[in-house]
Coordinates of C-alpha atoms in Angstrom, one line a residue:
P211 CA 68.9 18.5 -24.4
S212 CA 65.4 19.9 -24.3
R213 CA 65.0 19.2 -28.1
L214 CA 66.1 15.6 -27.5
L215 CA 63.6 15.3 -24.7
L216 CA 60.8 16.5 -27.0
I217 CA 61.9 14.0 -29.7
V218 CA 62.0 11.1 -27.2
L219 CA 58.6 12.0 -25.7
L220 CA 56.9 12.3 -29.1
G221 CA 58.4 9.0 -30.2
L222 CA 57.0 7.1 -27.3
G223 CA 53.6 6.7 -29.1
A224 CA 55.2 4.4 -31.7
A225 CA 56.3 2.0 -29.0
A226 CA 53.0 1.9 -27.3
A227 CA 50.1 -0.2 -28.5
Q228 CA 46.5 0.8 -29.1
E229 CA 44.7 0.1 -25.9
P230 CA 47.0 0.8 -23.0
T231 CA 46.2 -0.3 -19.4
A232 CA 47.5 0.9 -16.1
D233 CA 49.8 -2.1 -15.4
G234 CA 52.0 -1.7 -18.5
D235 CA 50.1 -4.2 -20.6
T236 CA 49.6 -1.8 -23.5
N237 CA 47.9 -4.2 -25.9
G238 CA 45.4 -5.8 -23.4
D239 CA 46.6 -9.4 -23.9
G240 CA 47.4 -9.8 -20.2
V241 CA 51.1 -10.0 -20.9
V242 CA 53.8 -7.3 -20.8
D243 CA 55.9 -8.2 -23.8
A244 CA 59.3 -7.0 -24.9
A245 CA 57.9 -4.1 -26.9
E246 CA 55.9 -2.9 -23.9
E247 CA 58.9 -3.2 -21.6
R248 CA 60.9 -1.1 -24.0
A249 CA 58.1 1.5 -24.1
Q250 CA 58.1 1.6 -20.3
Q251 CA 61.9 2.0 -20.2
Q252 CA 61.7 4.8 -22.7
L253 CA 59.1 6.5 -20.6
H254 CA 61.2 6.1 -17.5
D255 CA 64.4 7.4 -19.3
S256 CA 62.6 10.4 -20.7
L257 CA 61.2 11.3 -17.3
V258 CA 64.6 11.0 -15.7
Q259 CA 66.0 13.3 -18.4
A260 CA 63.2 15.8 -17.8
A261 CA 63.9 15.7 -14.1
A262 CA 67.6 16.5 -14.7
L263 CA 66.6 19.5 -16.9
M264 CA 64.2 20.8 -14.3
E265 CA 66.8 20.5 -11.5
H266 CA 70.0 21.6 -13.4
G267 CA 69.0 23.0 -16.7
S268 CA 68.9 26.6 -17.9
A269 CA 65.7 28.7 -17.6
T270 CA 64.8 27.8 -21.2
A271 CA 65.5 24.1 -20.6
K272 CA 63.2 24.2 -17.5
E273 CA 60.5 25.8 -19.5
A274 CA 60.8 23.1 -22.2
A275 CA 60.9 20.2 -19.7
T276 CA 57.9 21.4 -17.7
E277 CA 55.9 22.1 -20.9
E278 CA 56.5 18.5 -22.2
I279 CA 55.7 17.0 -18.8
A280 CA 52.4 18.9 -18.8
R281 CA 51.7 18.0 -22.4
M282 CA 52.3 14.3 -22.0
A283 CA 50.2 14.2 -18.8
I284 CA 47.3 15.9 -20.7
I285 CA 47.7 13.7 -23.8
T286 CA 47.6 10.5 -21.8
T287 CA 44.3 11.6 -20.2
I288 CA 42.6 11.8 -23.6
D289 CA 44.7 9.8 -26.1
Q290 CA 47.8 7.7 -26.7
P291 CA 50.5 6.7 -26.0
F292 CA 50.2 5.6 -22.4
H293 CA 47.3 4.9 -20.0
P294 CA 46.9 7.9 -17.7
V295 CA 47.7 6.0 -14.5
T296 CA 50.8 4.5 -16.2
Y297 CA 52.2 7.9 -17.0
R298 CA 51.3 9.4 -13.7
N299 CA 52.8 6.6 -11.7
A300 CA 55.9 6.8 -13.7
A301 CA 56.2 10.5 -13.2
I302 CA 55.8 10.0 -9.4
K303 CA 58.4 7.3 -9.4
A304 CA 60.8 9.5 -11.2
G305 CA 60.4 12.3 -8.7
I306 CA 58.8 14.6 -11.2
V307 CA 56.1 15.9 -8.8
E308 CA 58.6 17.1 -6.1
L309 CA 60.6 18.9 -8.8
L310 CA 57.6 20.6 -10.2
V311 CA 56.6 21.7 -6.7
A312 CA 60.1 23.0 -6.1
L313 CA 59.8 25.2 -9.2
L314 CA 56.8 26.9 -7.7
S315 CA 58.8 28.2 -4.7
P316 CA 59.4 31.9 -4.5
T317 CA 63.1 31.2 -4.2
A318 CA 63.2 28.9 -7.2
D319 CA 65.3 29.9 -10.2
A320 CA 62.2 29.6 -12.5
T321 CA 60.6 31.9 -15.0
A322 CA 56.8 32.7 -14.9
A323 CA 56.5 30.4 -18.0
A324 CA 58.2 27.5 -16.2
Q325 CA 55.9 28.0 -13.2
R326 CA 52.8 28.1 -15.3
N327 CA 53.9 24.9 -17.0
A328 CA 54.7 23.3 -13.6
L329 CA 51.2 24.2 -12.4
A330 CA 49.7 22.7 -15.6
A331 CA 51.7 19.6 -15.2
L332 CA 50.7 19.2 -11.5
E333 CA 47.0 19.8 -12.5
A334 CA 47.2 17.1 -15.1
I335 CA 49.1 14.6 -12.9
A336 CA 46.5 15.2 -10.1
T337 CA 43.6 14.4 -12.5
D338 CA 42.2 11.0 -11.9
D339 CA 41.9 8.4 -14.7
P340 CA 38.8 9.5 -16.6
T341 CA 37.9 5.9 -17.5
T342 CA 37.1 4.9 -13.9
D343 CA 35.4 6.4 -10.8
L344 CA 38.3 5.1 -8.6
D345 CA 40.5 7.6 -6.8
N346 CA 44.1 7.0 -7.9
D347 CA 45.4 9.2 -5.1
H348 CA 47.5 11.3 -7.5
A349 CA 46.0 14.5 -6.2
R350 CA 46.8 13.5 -2.7
Y351 CA 50.3 12.8 -3.7
V352 CA 50.7 16.2 -5.2
C353 CA 49.3 17.8 -2.1
D354 CA 51.5 15.8 0.2
A355 CA 54.5 16.9 -1.9
G356 CA 53.8 20.5 -0.7
A357 CA 52.0 21.9 -3.7
V358 CA 49.1 23.5 -1.8
Q359 CA 51.1 26.4 -0.2
H360 CA 52.5 27.5 -3.5
V361 CA 49.2 27.1 -5.4
V362 CA 47.5 29.3 -2.9
R363 CA 50.2 31.9 -2.9
L364 CA 50.2 32.0 -6.7
L365 CA 46.4 32.6 -6.7
S366 CA 47.4 36.2 -5.7
S367 CA 50.2 36.5 -8.3
P368 CA 50.3 39.8 -10.1
Q369 CA 50.7 37.8 -13.3
E370 CA 47.4 36.8 -14.8
Q371 CA 48.7 33.6 -16.4
L372 CA 49.8 32.3 -13.0
Q373 CA 46.4 33.3 -11.4
V374 CA 44.6 31.3 -14.1
Q375 CA 46.8 28.2 -13.9
S376 CA 47.0 28.1 -10.1
A377 CA 43.2 28.4 -10.0
A378 CA 42.9 25.5 -12.4
C379 CA 45.3 23.4 -10.3
A380 CA 43.3 24.3 -7.2
A381 CA 40.1 23.2 -8.8
I382 CA 41.5 19.8 -9.5
L383 CA 43.1 19.4 -6.1
A384 CA 39.9 20.3 -4.5
E385 CA 38.3 17.2 -5.9
S386 CA 40.4 15.2 -3.3
V387 CA 39.0 15.4 0.3
P388 CA 42.5 15.5 1.9
C389 CA 43.5 18.3 -0.5
Q390 CA 40.3 20.2 0.3
T391 CA 41.4 20.1 4.0
A392 CA 44.9 21.3 3.0
L393 CA 43.5 24.1 0.9
S394 CA 41.2 25.3 3.7
A395 CA 44.1 25.1 6.2
A396 CA 46.1 27.3 3.8
K397 CA 43.1 29.8 3.6
A398 CA 42.7 29.3 -0.1
E399 CA 39.1 30.5 0.1
V400 CA 40.3 34.2 0.4
P401 CA 42.2 34.4 -2.9
L402 CA 39.7 32.1 -4.6
V403 CA 36.9 34.5 -3.7
Q404 CA 39.0 37.4 -4.9
L405 CA 39.6 35.7 -8.3
G406 CA 36.0 34.6 -8.5
T407 CA 35.1 38.3 -8.1
F408 CA 37.8 40.2 -9.9
G409 CA 39.7 37.7 -12.0
N410 CA 39.4 37.3 -15.8
D411 CA 36.7 35.0 -17.1
V412 CA 38.9 31.8 -17.1
A413 CA 40.2 32.4 -13.6
K414 CA 36.7 33.0 -12.4
L415 CA 35.5 29.7 -13.7
H416 CA 38.4 27.8 -12.1
A417 CA 38.1 29.7 -8.8
L418 CA 34.4 29.1 -8.6
A419 CA 34.9 25.4 -9.4
A420 CA 37.4 25.1 -6.6
L421 CA 35.2 26.8 -4.1
E422 CA 32.2 24.6 -5.1
Q423 CA 34.3 21.5 -4.5
M424 CA 35.6 22.8 -1.2
A425 CA 32.1 23.6 0.0
L426 CA 31.1 19.9 -0.4
N427 CA 33.0 18.8 2.7
N428 CA 33.7 22.1 4.3
P429 CA 30.4 23.9 4.5

């Protein structure tokens, strides 16, 4: 099933046109045509399948599903096949965010690799559309789904890969004022300072970025 998911997600680019927009009008002509509707349906179906794998799949299937969710969220930020907001809205509608957050729980049946992928996916989904200064509220949605407590806990993970990815996720979430408040309430500053002091070079950069963002509204 995870291989099928990969094929479906990779194939979505062929159904999307060259200049996608947030409302599903992928060719910019002001009309959502049949091809665009099919692309949207394929996107929805692929996300539903990914959700099923994350909820009921094997450890390997969860790793594959979370990796593809993260990859697609990152790709749509910088390239085809979908506008960033289109993909993120579809992921939220399909319940992907809540499932990603659930995989971060200490009681979840998830490998460290799946949790790392889940953090990367949440980071990408929380990232605003880079083509506009508008806040799309995706970071706030991720925080409201309960991600903050797990992100903060994983900052102190004994596994370096989880430290790095949770710090990266915290840095993106900290760009949202409501998420800054949630991070401060969860006492994120303590593990962030620890990582900024003793973490590896990548973890340090992300931790310092998160602390800098948090200091803007929480001096």
